[in-house]
Every structure is written in C-alpha cells, then in structure tokens.
Amino acid sequence: GKLLGAVPMVQTAKEKAPVHKDATPYRKPGTVRKRISAKRAKPLPGMVATVNVAVRGPSRAAVRNWKKRNLKSQLRFGPVQKLKPIKAANNPNDPFYWKFLERGTSKMQARPFMRPAFDANKEKSAKISAAEFKVEIAKAAAESRRAPR
C-alpha cells in the first residue's frame, strides 16, 4: 500500500507544527515540520497493518556525517587543543525538541500539533485506509484466481 490513510494526518500536522522565527547555530526554522512523516510499522497483535505518523530524527549515518563535518570545520579554524566536544543535540537537523513543543515543559506552555492533527483526521484516515485495503484485497483475489493451481 501507499500509506494513503496517513496523508491527511501528515499534512495537518505539518500545517500546525510551530516554526522557529530565526535560525540559530543549533536550530533551523522548519526542522520539525520537514521531519513529520508516515511509516509502516510492525502490526500490533490482532491488527492487520499499522502506520505511524511521527517526527523522525536523523539517521545514525546523518548524525555521524554531521559530526565529521563539524569536527573538520573545527580543525580548519583552530588548534587541536581547543576542540569543543561535538554533541549530537547541537545538530540543527535534529528535531528532538518536538516533544517539548507538543507537551510543553515546566517553563514553556505546550503547543500541540500532532494530537490535534490525529483528532481532526482519524475518521477521514480510517475511511481512506479502508478503501485502500479493499482495492488491495480485490487485486490479491484477482491474482489468486489467475494463478495456476
């Protein structure tokens, strides 16, 4: 399947996701919004299929490459003795802070975007997924009829 049922949730979450006004050395505007996506997941017991809509962090390879580039830039501009530790949390492409935006902290009010997207689209997504499953079942049934026994 094409994960069509998740499309409305992803679109709404991206529209509702808060965006930084200004870039900082450790955060780029729109990082959370860009990293919202749908992905197939291992079905839970008793379920046929599961799709997760989530904010995805960078891959291990992307983090490793970012650290290498950061280290090379430090070596280019200063002596080895003054190297600062390279922390993955400083990666401007890592939206790890989405949880703080969604749920809030003791010093910051919550600005939810994932839950409202789910609540607004759960029926619509279920209908789209059901229609998608019907098409897939019909294709499989047609193929099984054509297959030699």
PDB file of C-alpha atoms in Angstrom:
ATOM      1  CA  GLY A   1       0.000   0.000   0.000  1.00  0.00           C
ATOM      2  CA  LYS A   2       0.905   3.631  -0.337  1.00  0.00           C
ATOM      3  CA  LEU A   3       0.055   4.749   3.213  1.00  0.00           C
ATOM      4  CA  LEU A   4      -2.656   6.994   1.760  1.00  0.00           C
ATOM      5  CA  GLY A   5      -4.628   6.955   5.006  1.00  0.00           C
ATOM      6  CA  ALA A   6      -1.812   8.791   6.765  1.00  0.00           C
ATOM      7  CA  VAL A   7      -1.626  11.643   4.233  1.00  0.00           C
ATOM      8  CA  PRO A   8      -4.297  13.875   5.865  1.00  0.00           C
ATOM      9  CA  MET A   9      -2.684  13.487   9.297  1.00  0.00           C
ATOM     10  CA  VAL A  10       0.798  14.282   7.976  1.00  0.00           C
ATOM     11  CA  GLN A  11      -0.469  17.345   6.089  1.00  0.00           C
ATOM     12  CA  THR A  12      -2.406  18.700   9.077  1.00  0.00           C
ATOM     13  CA  ALA A  13       0.496  18.076  11.479  1.00  0.00           C
ATOM     14  CA  LYS A  14       2.867  19.918   9.122  1.00  0.00           C
ATOM     15  CA  GLU A  15       0.455  22.852   8.884  1.00  0.00           C
ATOM     16  CA  LYS A  16       0.054  23.051  12.671  1.00  0.00           C
ATOM     17  CA  ALA A  17       3.732  22.486  13.593  1.00  0.00           C
ATOM     18  CA  PRO A  18       5.331  25.568  15.181  1.00  0.00           C
ATOM     19  CA  VAL A  19       8.330  27.019  13.336  1.00  0.00           C
ATOM     20  CA  HIS A  20      11.299  28.946  14.801  1.00  0.00           C
ATOM     21  CA  LYS A  21      11.314  32.560  13.677  1.00  0.00           C
ATOM     22  CA  ASP A  22      15.105  32.831  13.423  1.00  0.00           C
ATOM     23  CA  ALA A  23      17.871  30.348  12.701  1.00  0.00           C
ATOM     24  CA  THR A  24      20.370  29.699  15.489  1.00  0.00           C
ATOM     25  CA  PRO A  25      23.600  27.689  15.363  1.00  0.00           C
ATOM     26  CA  TYR A  26      21.700  24.697  16.773  1.00  0.00           C
ATOM     27  CA  ARG A  27      18.184  25.082  15.322  1.00  0.00           C
ATOM     28  CA  LYS A  28      16.925  25.760  11.805  1.00  0.00           C
ATOM     29  CA  PRO A  29      13.429  27.106  11.111  1.00  0.00           C
ATOM     30  CA  GLY A  30      11.108  24.370   9.850  1.00  0.00           C
ATOM     31  CA  THR A  31      13.136  21.372  11.067  1.00  0.00           C
ATOM     32  CA  VAL A  32      10.206  19.809  12.940  1.00  0.00           C
ATOM     33  CA  ARG A  33       7.818  20.457  10.063  1.00  0.00           C
ATOM     34  CA  LYS A  34      10.139  18.866   7.494  1.00  0.00           C
ATOM     35  CA  ARG A  35      10.668  15.731   9.590  1.00  0.00           C
ATOM     36  CA  ILE A  36       6.977  14.779  10.042  1.00  0.00           C
ATOM     37  CA  SER A  37       6.259  11.640   8.029  1.00  0.00           C
ATOM     38  CA  ALA A  38       4.342   8.365   7.896  1.00  0.00           C
ATOM     39  CA  LYS A  39       5.993   4.974   8.040  1.00  0.00           C
ATOM     40  CA  ARG A  40       4.800   1.384   8.104  1.00  0.00           C
ATOM     41  CA  ALA A  41       5.265  -0.324  11.447  1.00  0.00           C
ATOM     42  CA  LYS A  42       5.117  -3.911  12.658  1.00  0.00           C
ATOM     43  CA  PRO A  43       1.427  -4.620  13.303  1.00  0.00           C
ATOM     44  CA  LEU A  44       0.332  -4.995  16.896  1.00  0.00           C
ATOM     45  CA  PRO A  45      -1.199  -8.360  17.901  1.00  0.00           C
ATOM     46  CA  GLY A  46      -4.615  -8.725  16.327  1.00  0.00           C
ATOM     47  CA  MET A  47      -4.010  -5.934  13.809  1.00  0.00           C
ATOM     48  CA  VAL A  48      -3.576  -6.297  10.058  1.00  0.00           C
ATOM     49  CA  ALA A  49      -1.429  -3.210   9.497  1.00  0.00           C
ATOM     50  CA  THR A  50      -0.005  -0.325  11.473  1.00  0.00           C
ATOM     51  CA  VAL A  51       1.160   3.065  10.239  1.00  0.00           C
ATOM     52  CA  ASN A  52       2.996   5.535  12.448  1.00  0.00           C
ATOM     53  CA  VAL A  53       2.847   9.267  11.830  1.00  0.00           C
ATOM     54  CA  ALA A  54       5.738  10.794  13.735  1.00  0.00           C
ATOM     55  CA  VAL A  55       8.546  13.318  13.804  1.00  0.00           C
ATOM     56  CA  ARG A  56      11.582  11.376  12.604  1.00  0.00           C
ATOM     57  CA  GLY A  57      15.072  12.174  13.790  1.00  0.00           C
ATOM     58  CA  PRO A  58      18.081  12.000  11.501  1.00  0.00           C
ATOM     59  CA  SER A  59      19.555   8.586  10.747  1.00  0.00           C
ATOM     60  CA  ARG A  60      22.705   7.408  12.515  1.00  0.00           C
ATOM     61  CA  ALA A  61      24.642   7.924   9.292  1.00  0.00           C
ATOM     62  CA  ALA A  62      23.358  11.518   9.006  1.00  0.00           C
ATOM     63  CA  VAL A  63      24.402  12.242  12.620  1.00  0.00           C
ATOM     64  CA  ARG A  64      27.819  10.646  12.031  1.00  0.00           C
ATOM     65  CA  ASN A  65      28.346  12.717   8.862  1.00  0.00           C
ATOM     66  CA  TRP A  66      27.269  15.899  10.636  1.00  0.00           C
ATOM     67  CA  LYS A  67      29.771  15.221  13.437  1.00  0.00           C
ATOM     68  CA  LYS A  68      32.558  14.611  10.891  1.00  0.00           C
ATOM     69  CA  ARG A  69      31.814  17.868   9.062  1.00  0.00           C
ATOM     70  CA  ASN A  70      31.662  19.761  12.368  1.00  0.00           C
ATOM     71  CA  LEU A  71      34.996  18.292  13.509  1.00  0.00           C
ATOM     72  CA  LYS A  72      36.652  19.137  10.177  1.00  0.00           C
ATOM     73  CA  SER A  73      35.475  22.751  10.434  1.00  0.00           C
ATOM     74  CA  GLN A  74      36.881  22.983  13.987  1.00  0.00           C
ATOM     75  CA  LEU A  75      40.246  21.589  12.855  1.00  0.00           C
ATOM     76  CA  ARG A  76      40.370  24.083   9.994  1.00  0.00           C
ATOM     77  CA  PHE A  77      39.884  27.107  12.245  1.00  0.00           C
ATOM     78  CA  GLY A  78      41.832  26.335  15.395  1.00  0.00           C
ATOM     79  CA  PRO A  79      44.424  24.272  17.234  1.00  0.00           C
ATOM     80  CA  VAL A  80      43.590  20.710  18.250  1.00  0.00           C
ATOM     81  CA  GLN A  81      43.874  21.580  21.969  1.00  0.00           C
ATOM     82  CA  LYS A  82      40.823  23.865  21.787  1.00  0.00           C
ATOM     83  CA  LEU A  83      38.416  21.353  20.228  1.00  0.00           C
ATOM     84  CA  LYS A  84      34.925  21.519  21.681  1.00  0.00           C
ATOM     85  CA  PRO A  85      33.027  18.261  22.200  1.00  0.00           C
ATOM     86  CA  ILE A  86      30.637  17.595  19.348  1.00  0.00           C
ATOM     87  CA  LYS A  87      27.231  16.760  20.759  1.00  0.00           C
ATOM     88  CA  ALA A  88      24.503  15.257  18.615  1.00  0.00           C
ATOM     89  CA  ALA A  89      21.997  17.539  20.401  1.00  0.00           C
ATOM     90  CA  ASN A  90      23.662  20.504  18.691  1.00  0.00           C
ATOM     91  CA  ASN A  91      22.783  19.153  15.250  1.00  0.00           C
ATOM     92  CA  PRO A  92      20.444  21.749  13.666  1.00  0.00           C
ATOM     93  CA  ASN A  93      18.790  18.981  11.602  1.00  0.00           C
ATOM     94  CA  ASP A  94      17.645  17.013  14.678  1.00  0.00           C
ATOM     95  CA  PRO A  95      14.068  17.802  15.740  1.00  0.00           C
ATOM     96  CA  PHE A  96      14.370  16.026  19.120  1.00  0.00           C
ATOM     97  CA  TYR A  97      12.702  19.007  20.791  1.00  0.00           C
ATOM     98  CA  TRP A  98       9.337  18.299  19.133  1.00  0.00           C
ATOM     99  CA  LYS A  99       8.249  16.518  22.326  1.00  0.00           C
ATOM    100  CA  PHE A 100       8.800  19.718  24.303  1.00  0.00           C
ATOM    101  CA  LEU A 101       6.701  21.663  21.788  1.00  0.00           C
ATOM    102  CA  GLU A 102       3.926  19.039  21.807  1.00  0.00           C
ATOM    103  CA  ARG A 103       3.685  18.532  25.578  1.00  0.00           C
ATOM    104  CA  GLY A 104       5.277  21.670  26.999  1.00  0.00           C
ATOM    105  CA  THR A 105       7.802  21.906  29.820  1.00  0.00           C
ATOM    106  CA  SER A 106       7.790  23.393  33.309  1.00  0.00           C
ATOM    107  CA  LYS A 107       8.803  26.742  31.743  1.00  0.00           C
ATOM    108  CA  MET A 108       7.062  26.555  28.353  1.00  0.00           C
ATOM    109  CA  GLN A 109       3.413  26.128  27.537  1.00  0.00           C
ATOM    110  CA  ALA A 110       2.512  23.222  25.239  1.00  0.00           C
ATOM    111  CA  ARG A 111       1.941  23.990  21.557  1.00  0.00           C
ATOM    112  CA  PRO A 112       0.438  20.680  20.401  1.00  0.00           C
ATOM    113  CA  PHE A 113       0.339  19.850  16.705  1.00  0.00           C
ATOM    114  CA  MET A 114       0.469  16.040  16.449  1.00  0.00           C
ATOM    115  CA  ARG A 115      -2.529  15.229  18.670  1.00  0.00           C
ATOM    116  CA  PRO A 116      -4.807  17.841  17.084  1.00  0.00           C
ATOM    117  CA  ALA A 117      -3.828  16.501  13.638  1.00  0.00           C
ATOM    118  CA  PHE A 118      -4.777  12.983  14.756  1.00  0.00           C
ATOM    119  CA  ASP A 119      -8.059  14.101  16.318  1.00  0.00           C
ATOM    120  CA  ALA A 120      -9.043  16.112  13.239  1.00  0.00           C
ATOM    121  CA  ASN A 121      -8.288  13.328  10.739  1.00  0.00           C
ATOM    122  CA  LYS A 122      -8.857   9.942  12.406  1.00  0.00           C
ATOM    123  CA  GLU A 123     -12.219   9.225  10.702  1.00  0.00           C
ATOM    124  CA  LYS A 124     -11.053  10.506   7.321  1.00  0.00           C
ATOM    125  CA  SER A 125      -7.837   8.453   7.549  1.00  0.00           C
ATOM    126  CA  ALA A 126      -9.754   5.324   8.555  1.00  0.00           C
ATOM    127  CA  LYS A 127     -12.071   5.686   5.532  1.00  0.00           C
ATOM    128  CA  ILE A 128      -9.145   6.197   3.148  1.00  0.00           C
ATOM    129  CA  SER A 129      -7.287   3.213   4.629  1.00  0.00           C
ATOM    130  CA  ALA A 130     -10.391   1.000   4.386  1.00  0.00           C
ATOM    131  CA  ALA A 131     -10.827   1.948   0.725  1.00  0.00           C
ATOM    132  CA  GLU A 132      -7.124   1.274   0.105  1.00  0.00           C
ATOM    133  CA  PHE A 133      -7.409  -2.153   1.760  1.00  0.00           C
ATOM    134  CA  LYS A 134     -10.471  -3.025  -0.346  1.00  0.00           C
ATOM    135  CA  VAL A 135      -8.522  -2.254  -3.523  1.00  0.00           C
ATOM    136  CA  GLU A 136      -5.538  -4.332  -2.351  1.00  0.00           C
ATOM    137  CA  ILE A 137      -7.815  -7.251  -1.391  1.00  0.00           C
ATOM    138  CA  ALA A 138      -9.529  -7.109  -4.782  1.00  0.00           C
ATOM    139  CA  LYS A 139      -6.111  -7.158  -6.540  1.00  0.00           C
ATOM    140  CA  ALA A 140      -4.961 -10.129  -4.452  1.00  0.00           C
ATOM    141  CA  ALA A 141      -8.203 -12.005  -5.136  1.00  0.00           C
ATOM    142  CA  ALA A 142      -7.901 -11.373  -8.881  1.00  0.00           C
ATOM    143  CA  GLU A 143      -4.291 -12.596  -8.858  1.00  0.00           C
ATOM    144  CA  SER A 144      -5.191 -15.745  -6.944  1.00  0.00           C
ATOM    145  CA  ARG A 145      -7.903 -16.542  -9.489  1.00  0.00           C
ATOM    146  CA  ARG A 146      -5.399 -16.163 -12.349  1.00  0.00           C
ATOM    147  CA  ALA A 147      -2.631 -18.188 -10.694  1.00  0.00           C
ATOM    148  CA  PRO A 148      -2.419 -21.837 -11.817  1.00  0.00           C
ATOM    149  CA  ARG A 149      -3.228 -24.394  -9.137  1.00  0.00           C
TER     150      ARG A 149
END
